[in-house]
Amino acid sequence: MATRRLLSLFRGIRSAPPFPANRVIPSFLSSGSSDFGNNTRQNQNQWRLIAAILFSGQAAVFFMDENRIAYAQDDSSNKLLSENTQGQGGNQEAYVSGLQRVEDGAVVSNEHTIKWRIFTDTGRDLFSKGKLDEAEKAFESALKEARLGFGQRDPHVASSCNNLAELKRVRKQFEEAEPLYLEAISILEDSFGPDDIRVGAALHNLGQFYLAQHKLDEARSSYERALKIKGRILAYNNPDYASTVHHLGRVLYLQGKEKDAEALIKESISILEDNGLGESSTCIRRMTTLAQIMLKSNRPADAEMLQRKILHALELLKGWDSLETANAAEALALTLQSLGNLKESRELLEKCLEVRKKVLSEDHIQVASTMLHLARLELYDSKRVPLVNGKYSETSEDLIRAKELLDNYK
């Protein structure tokens, strides 16, 4: 399964030489097995937990997926991470205790490094609570203490640069964020070499930064380089690799390369499915994106198959009392309506309306939206009944129901 069907532009990547033997590789990557193509759950879990902390210290660096913020892993890894930590029990603290350990095995500990840890953890906590002003001050202080405690070109400084850059990106302070991203990458390249996994993670973040500004050429370049590094070290069926594949697909779509984009997004979904994450929220979001691409390219039949898959996954994951499930049902209903399957479309819209009325108030805009979709469907269906004296019958049940729905909306 490791040798997949990515586009020709990645054929050179797949045939690239393996990671140089003399490169410094974190022990968690070399322990147990050097075969990253075997896709064992243990290797994936080790990467998820350790990369999150080795790069920055206690989940300080943000890894981005879709359009959301996450600490150290996107949603596709939640299952892996939770299973790993549950299995380790108290051993998780052992990982945390080594956060200040540098590549040569020495431990750096002084007043400034202690302050760096405190400010980093404080900034992370404030960020998670949405207190961005206070979080920014904490991350700025963490960067200052990292420079004083570890040295100007230490990887801890790169971590702090990346944290502060990500916060500034979220706040759309792009001019201030870019030099921080670039400094982080430069330090990591000097410390570990240009092909290290930490460089790949930082390049992925830089791609996110450029994508947020619609700088598509720069974003594509960052993602492509990150993809080469991740594929070489993590293997081509790793969920982290799939995340970068997906983001590169989004960039290509915005550049008008629809076929290439679709192939990449499909590939990222397949990788998640191969890893048992086909019903994760991340995979569902990616399938939703792919369905939208299919609809925009006038392929409703293809979109229907994918939307049924999405709805089934959400039924299992969230149940029918979830607005996400209702949204998926409505999307499928509209596609079915365009394909002429009015009966099933109506059933789904009515179920969607029931859920939204239950979860939201009856005068909520989403309730009104569903009622309008139902009214439109009834009007469309009424035009298919036989004419009476050259006119549509105003007494047809469908037309009466449509009027009732519109009256209720008013």
Coordinates of C-alpha atoms in Angstrom, one line a residue:
M1 CA 0.0 0.0 0.0
A2 CA 3.0 2.3 0.5
T3 CA 3.6 2.8 -3.2
R4 CA 0.6 4.8 -4.2
R5 CA -0.8 6.5 -7.3
L6 CA 0.2 10.1 -6.8
L7 CA 0.5 12.4 -9.8
S8 CA 3.5 12.2 -12.0
L9 CA 5.0 15.3 -10.4
F10 CA 5.7 13.1 -7.3
R11 CA 7.1 10.1 -9.1
G12 CA 10.6 11.6 -8.6
I13 CA 9.8 11.9 -4.9
R14 CA 8.9 8.3 -4.5
S15 CA 12.1 7.2 -6.2
A16 CA 14.2 9.6 -4.1
P17 CA 17.0 8.1 -2.0
P18 CA 16.3 7.3 1.6
F19 CA 17.2 9.6 4.4
P20 CA 21.0 9.8 4.6
A21 CA 22.5 7.4 7.1
N22 CA 24.7 10.0 8.6
R23 CA 21.9 12.4 9.3
V24 CA 21.0 12.9 13.0
I25 CA 17.6 11.1 13.4
P26 CA 15.6 11.4 16.6
S27 CA 15.7 8.1 18.5
F28 CA 11.9 7.6 18.2
L29 CA 12.3 7.5 14.4
S30 CA 15.1 4.9 14.5
S31 CA 14.0 2.7 17.4
G32 CA 12.1 -0.5 16.8
S33 CA 12.2 -0.5 13.0
S34 CA 13.6 1.6 10.3
D35 CA 10.9 0.5 7.9
F36 CA 8.3 3.3 7.7
G37 CA 6.5 1.6 4.9
N38 CA 5.2 -1.1 7.2
N39 CA 2.5 1.3 8.6
T40 CA 2.5 -0.1 12.1
R41 CA 0.3 1.6 14.6
Q42 CA 3.3 1.8 17.0
N43 CA 5.4 3.8 14.6
Q44 CA 2.6 6.2 13.8
N45 CA 1.8 6.8 17.5
Q46 CA 5.5 7.4 18.3
W47 CA 5.7 10.0 15.6
R48 CA 2.5 11.7 16.7
L49 CA 3.5 12.0 20.4
I50 CA 7.2 12.7 20.1
A51 CA 7.2 15.0 17.1
A52 CA 4.7 17.1 19.0
I53 CA 7.1 17.8 21.8
L54 CA 10.6 17.3 20.4
F55 CA 10.2 20.1 17.9
S56 CA 9.0 22.6 20.4
G57 CA 8.4 21.6 23.9
Q58 CA 5.1 20.4 25.3
A59 CA 2.9 20.7 22.2
A60 CA 3.9 24.3 21.7
V61 CA 4.2 24.2 17.9
F62 CA 1.0 24.3 16.0
F63 CA 0.3 21.9 13.1
M64 CA -2.4 23.0 10.8
D65 CA -5.0 21.0 9.0
E66 CA -8.0 22.2 7.0
N67 CA -8.8 25.7 8.3
R68 CA -8.5 25.0 12.0
I69 CA -6.0 25.4 14.7
A70 CA -4.7 22.3 16.5
Y71 CA -1.8 21.8 18.9
A72 CA 0.8 19.4 17.5
Q73 CA -1.6 17.3 15.5
D74 CA -4.6 17.6 13.3
D75 CA -7.9 15.7 13.9
S76 CA -6.7 12.8 11.9
S77 CA -4.2 12.0 14.7
N78 CA -6.5 12.3 17.7
K79 CA -7.4 8.6 17.5
L80 CA -3.8 7.6 17.3
L81 CA -2.6 9.9 20.0
S82 CA -5.3 9.0 22.5
E83 CA -4.7 5.3 22.0
N84 CA -1.0 5.8 22.5
T85 CA -1.3 7.8 25.6
Q86 CA -3.8 5.5 27.1
G87 CA -1.5 2.6 26.5
Q88 CA 1.4 4.3 28.0
G89 CA -0.2 5.4 31.2
G90 CA 2.4 7.1 33.3
N91 CA 5.0 6.8 30.6
Q92 CA 3.7 9.9 28.9
E93 CA 5.3 12.0 31.6
A94 CA 8.6 10.4 30.7
Y95 CA 8.4 12.0 27.3
V96 CA 7.6 15.4 28.8
S97 CA 10.6 15.2 31.2
G98 CA 13.0 15.1 28.2
L99 CA 11.7 18.2 26.5
Q100 CA 14.8 20.2 27.2
R101 CA 17.2 17.5 25.9
V102 CA 19.2 18.7 22.9
E103 CA 20.6 16.6 20.0
D104 CA 23.9 15.8 21.7
G105 CA 22.2 14.4 24.8
A106 CA 23.1 17.3 27.0
V107 CA 20.5 19.0 29.2
V108 CA 20.3 22.8 29.2
S109 CA 18.8 24.2 32.4
N110 CA 19.0 27.7 33.7
E111 CA 16.8 30.6 34.8
H112 CA 16.0 31.5 31.2
T113 CA 15.1 28.0 30.0
I114 CA 12.8 27.6 33.0
K115 CA 11.1 30.9 32.1
W116 CA 10.9 29.8 28.5
R117 CA 9.0 26.7 29.5
I118 CA 6.6 28.7 31.7
F119 CA 5.9 31.3 29.1
T120 CA 5.5 28.7 26.4
D121 CA 2.9 26.7 28.4
T122 CA 1.2 29.9 29.4
G123 CA 0.9 31.1 25.9
R124 CA -0.4 27.7 24.7
D125 CA -3.1 27.8 27.5
L126 CA -4.1 31.4 26.7
F127 CA -4.3 30.7 23.0
S128 CA -6.6 27.7 23.6
K129 CA -8.9 30.0 25.5
G130 CA -9.0 32.6 22.8
K131 CA -7.0 35.2 24.8
L132 CA -4.8 36.2 21.9
D133 CA -3.4 39.5 23.3
E134 CA -2.2 37.8 26.4
A135 CA -1.0 34.7 24.4
E136 CA 1.0 36.9 22.1
K137 CA 2.8 38.5 25.0
A138 CA 3.6 35.1 26.5
F139 CA 5.0 33.8 23.2
E140 CA 7.1 36.9 22.8
S141 CA 8.5 36.4 26.3
A142 CA 9.1 32.8 25.5
L143 CA 11.1 33.7 22.4
K144 CA 13.2 36.2 24.4
E145 CA 14.0 33.7 27.1
A146 CA 14.8 31.0 24.5
R147 CA 17.4 33.3 22.9
L148 CA 19.0 34.1 26.3
G149 CA 18.8 30.5 27.7
F150 CA 19.6 28.3 24.7
G151 CA 21.4 30.6 22.3
Q152 CA 20.4 32.5 19.2
R153 CA 20.5 29.5 16.8
D154 CA 19.1 26.8 19.1
P155 CA 16.1 24.7 18.0
H156 CA 14.2 26.0 21.0
V157 CA 14.4 29.4 19.4
A158 CA 13.0 28.0 16.2
S159 CA 10.1 26.5 18.2
S160 CA 9.3 29.9 19.8
C161 CA 9.6 31.7 16.5
N162 CA 7.1 29.2 14.9
N163 CA 4.7 29.6 17.8
L164 CA 4.7 33.3 17.7
A165 CA 4.5 33.3 13.9
E166 CA 1.4 31.0 14.0
L167 CA -0.4 33.3 16.4
K168 CA 0.4 36.3 14.2
R169 CA -0.9 34.4 11.2
V170 CA -4.2 33.8 13.0
R171 CA -4.3 37.5 13.8
K172 CA -3.5 38.3 10.1
Q173 CA -0.3 40.1 11.2
F174 CA 1.4 38.7 8.1
E175 CA 4.3 41.1 7.7
E176 CA 5.4 40.3 11.3
A177 CA 4.8 36.6 10.9
E178 CA 6.9 35.8 7.8
P179 CA 10.4 36.6 9.1
L180 CA 9.6 34.5 12.2
Y181 CA 8.7 31.5 10.0
L182 CA 11.8 31.9 7.9
E183 CA 14.0 32.2 10.9
A184 CA 12.6 29.0 12.4
I185 CA 13.2 27.1 9.2
S186 CA 16.8 28.5 8.9
I187 CA 17.7 27.5 12.4
L188 CA 16.2 24.0 12.0
E189 CA 18.1 23.5 8.7
D190 CA 21.4 24.5 10.4
S191 CA 20.7 22.3 13.4
F192 CA 19.4 19.2 11.7
G193 CA 19.9 19.5 8.0
P194 CA 17.5 20.5 5.2
D195 CA 15.8 17.1 5.0
D196 CA 14.9 16.7 8.7
I197 CA 11.3 16.1 9.7
R198 CA 11.2 19.2 11.8
V199 CA 12.1 21.2 8.7
G200 CA 9.2 19.5 6.9
A201 CA 6.8 20.4 9.7
A202 CA 7.9 24.0 9.6
L203 CA 7.6 24.2 5.8
H204 CA 4.0 22.9 6.1
N205 CA 3.3 25.7 8.5
L206 CA 4.9 28.2 6.1
G207 CA 2.6 26.8 3.4
Q208 CA -0.4 27.5 5.6
F209 CA 0.8 31.0 6.1
Y210 CA 1.1 31.7 2.3
L211 CA -2.2 30.0 1.6
A212 CA -4.0 32.2 4.1
Q213 CA -2.7 35.2 2.0
H214 CA -3.6 33.6 -1.3
K215 CA 0.1 33.5 -2.3
L216 CA -0.4 30.3 -4.2
D217 CA 3.0 29.9 -5.8
E218 CA 4.8 30.3 -2.5
A219 CA 2.4 28.0 -0.8
R220 CA 2.8 25.3 -3.4
S221 CA 6.6 25.5 -3.2
S222 CA 6.5 25.1 0.6
Y223 CA 4.1 22.2 0.5
E224 CA 6.0 20.4 -2.2
R225 CA 9.2 20.6 -0.3
A226 CA 7.4 19.5 3.0
L227 CA 5.9 16.6 1.1
K228 CA 9.3 15.3 -0.1
I229 CA 10.6 15.4 3.4
K230 CA 7.6 13.8 5.0
G231 CA 7.3 11.1 2.4
R232 CA 11.0 10.1 2.7
I233 CA 10.9 9.9 6.5
L234 CA 7.3 9.1 7.5
A235 CA 6.4 7.0 4.5
Y236 CA 3.8 7.7 1.9
N237 CA 0.9 6.2 3.8
N238 CA 1.3 8.3 6.9
P239 CA -1.6 10.6 8.0
D240 CA 0.8 13.5 8.4
Y241 CA 2.0 13.0 4.8
A242 CA -1.7 12.9 3.8
S243 CA -2.3 16.3 5.5
T244 CA 0.3 18.0 3.3
V245 CA -1.0 16.1 0.2
H246 CA -4.4 17.5 0.9
H247 CA -3.2 21.1 1.4
L248 CA -1.2 20.9 -1.8
G249 CA -4.4 19.8 -3.5
R250 CA -6.2 22.8 -2.3
V251 CA -3.5 25.1 -3.6
L252 CA -3.6 23.4 -7.0
Y253 CA -7.4 23.8 -7.1
L254 CA -7.1 27.5 -6.5
Q255 CA -4.6 27.6 -9.3
G256 CA -7.2 26.2 -11.7
K257 CA -5.6 22.7 -11.9
E258 CA -8.8 20.9 -11.0
K259 CA -7.8 17.4 -12.1
D260 CA -4.5 17.4 -10.3
A261 CA -6.2 18.8 -7.2
E262 CA -8.9 16.2 -7.2
A263 CA -6.3 13.4 -7.5
L264 CA -4.3 14.7 -4.6
I265 CA -7.4 15.2 -2.3
K266 CA -8.5 11.7 -3.2
E267 CA -5.1 10.4 -2.3
S268 CA -5.2 12.1 1.1
I269 CA -8.5 10.5 1.8
S270 CA -7.3 7.1 0.8
I271 CA -4.4 7.3 3.1
L272 CA -6.6 8.1 6.0
E273 CA -8.9 5.2 5.1
D274 CA -5.9 2.9 5.0
N275 CA -5.0 4.0 8.5
G276 CA -8.4 3.3 9.9
L277 CA -9.4 7.0 9.9
G278 CA -12.0 6.9 7.2
E279 CA -14.7 8.0 9.6
S280 CA -12.7 10.7 11.4
S281 CA -13.8 14.3 11.3
T282 CA -10.7 15.2 9.2
C283 CA -11.6 12.6 6.6
I284 CA -15.2 13.7 6.5
R285 CA -14.1 17.3 5.9
R286 CA -11.9 16.2 3.0
M287 CA -14.6 14.2 1.5
T288 CA -16.9 17.2 1.7
T289 CA -14.3 19.3 -0.1
L290 CA -14.0 16.7 -2.8
A291 CA -17.8 16.4 -3.2
Q292 CA -18.0 20.2 -3.7
I293 CA -15.3 20.0 -6.4
M294 CA -17.3 17.3 -8.2
L295 CA -20.5 19.4 -8.0
K296 CA -18.7 22.5 -9.4
S297 CA -17.4 20.4 -12.3
N298 CA -21.0 19.3 -13.0
R299 CA -20.6 15.7 -11.8
P300 CA -23.6 15.3 -9.4
A301 CA -23.6 11.5 -9.8
D302 CA -20.0 11.2 -8.5
A303 CA -20.8 13.7 -5.7
E304 CA -23.9 11.7 -4.7
M305 CA -21.8 8.6 -4.0
L306 CA -19.4 10.5 -1.9
Q307 CA -22.1 12.4 0.0
R308 CA -23.8 9.1 0.9
K309 CA -20.5 8.0 2.3
I310 CA -20.2 11.2 4.3
L311 CA -23.7 10.9 5.7
H312 CA -23.2 7.3 6.7
A313 CA -19.9 8.2 8.5
L314 CA -21.6 11.1 10.4
E315 CA -24.6 8.9 11.4
L316 CA -22.1 6.6 13.0
L317 CA -19.9 9.3 14.5
K318 CA -22.5 11.9 15.6
G319 CA -25.9 10.3 15.3
W320 CA -29.0 12.1 13.8
D321 CA -29.3 14.7 16.6
S322 CA -26.2 16.4 15.2
L323 CA -26.3 19.5 13.1
E324 CA -23.3 18.2 11.1
T325 CA -25.4 15.2 10.2
A326 CA -28.3 17.4 9.2
N327 CA -26.0 19.5 7.0
A328 CA -24.7 16.4 5.3
A329 CA -28.3 15.2 4.7
E330 CA -29.3 18.5 3.2
A331 CA -26.3 18.5 0.9
L332 CA -27.2 15.0 -0.3
A333 CA -30.8 16.0 -0.7
L334 CA -30.0 18.9 -3.0
T335 CA -27.8 16.7 -5.1
L336 CA -30.5 14.1 -5.3
Q337 CA -33.0 16.8 -6.3
S338 CA -30.7 17.8 -9.2
L339 CA -30.7 14.2 -10.3
G340 CA -34.5 13.9 -10.2
N341 CA -34.7 11.7 -7.1
L342 CA -37.3 13.8 -5.5
K343 CA -38.8 11.2 -3.1
E344 CA -35.5 10.5 -1.3
S345 CA -34.6 14.2 -1.4
R346 CA -37.9 15.1 0.3
E347 CA -37.3 12.5 3.0
L348 CA -33.9 13.8 3.8
L349 CA -35.0 17.4 3.9
E350 CA -37.9 16.6 6.2
K351 CA -35.5 14.7 8.5
C352 CA -33.1 17.6 8.3
L353 CA -35.9 20.0 9.2
E354 CA -36.9 17.9 12.2
V355 CA -33.3 17.8 13.5
R356 CA -32.8 21.6 13.1
K357 CA -36.1 22.4 14.8
K358 CA -35.1 20.2 17.7
V359 CA -31.6 21.5 18.1
L360 CA -32.2 25.1 17.0
S361 CA -35.1 27.5 17.5
E362 CA -38.0 27.2 15.0
D363 CA -37.3 30.7 13.7
H364 CA -33.6 30.0 13.1
I365 CA -32.2 30.9 9.7
Q366 CA -31.1 27.3 9.1
V367 CA -34.7 26.1 9.7
A368 CA -36.0 28.7 7.3
S369 CA -33.4 27.6 4.7
T370 CA -34.5 24.0 4.9
M371 CA -38.2 25.0 4.6
L372 CA -37.3 27.0 1.5
H373 CA -35.5 24.0 0.0
L374 CA -38.6 21.9 0.7
A375 CA -40.9 24.5 -0.8
R376 CA -38.7 24.6 -3.9
L377 CA -38.9 20.9 -4.2
E378 CA -42.7 20.9 -3.9
L379 CA -43.0 23.6 -6.6
Y380 CA -40.7 21.6 -8.9
D381 CA -42.7 18.4 -8.2
S382 CA -46.0 20.2 -8.8
K383 CA -44.9 21.1 -12.4
R384 CA -44.7 17.5 -13.2
V385 CA -48.4 16.8 -12.7
P386 CA -50.8 16.8 -15.7
L387 CA -52.2 20.2 -16.8
V388 CA -55.8 21.1 -16.2
N389 CA -57.2 23.3 -19.0
G390 CA -53.7 24.3 -19.9
K391 CA -52.8 25.3 -16.4
Y392 CA -51.1 23.6 -13.4
S393 CA -53.7 22.6 -10.8
E394 CA -53.6 25.0 -7.9
T395 CA -55.2 22.3 -5.8
S396 CA -52.4 19.8 -6.2
E397 CA -51.1 18.5 -2.9
D398 CA -47.5 19.4 -3.7
L399 CA -48.4 23.0 -4.6
I400 CA -50.5 23.4 -1.4
R401 CA -47.7 22.1 0.7
A402 CA -45.3 24.5 -1.0
K403 CA -47.5 27.4 -0.2
E404 CA -47.8 26.3 3.4
L405 CA -44.0 26.1 3.7
L406 CA -43.6 29.6 2.2
D407 CA -46.3 31.0 4.5
N408 CA -44.6 29.5 7.5
Y409 CA -41.3 31.0 6.4
K410 CA -42.9 34.4 6.2

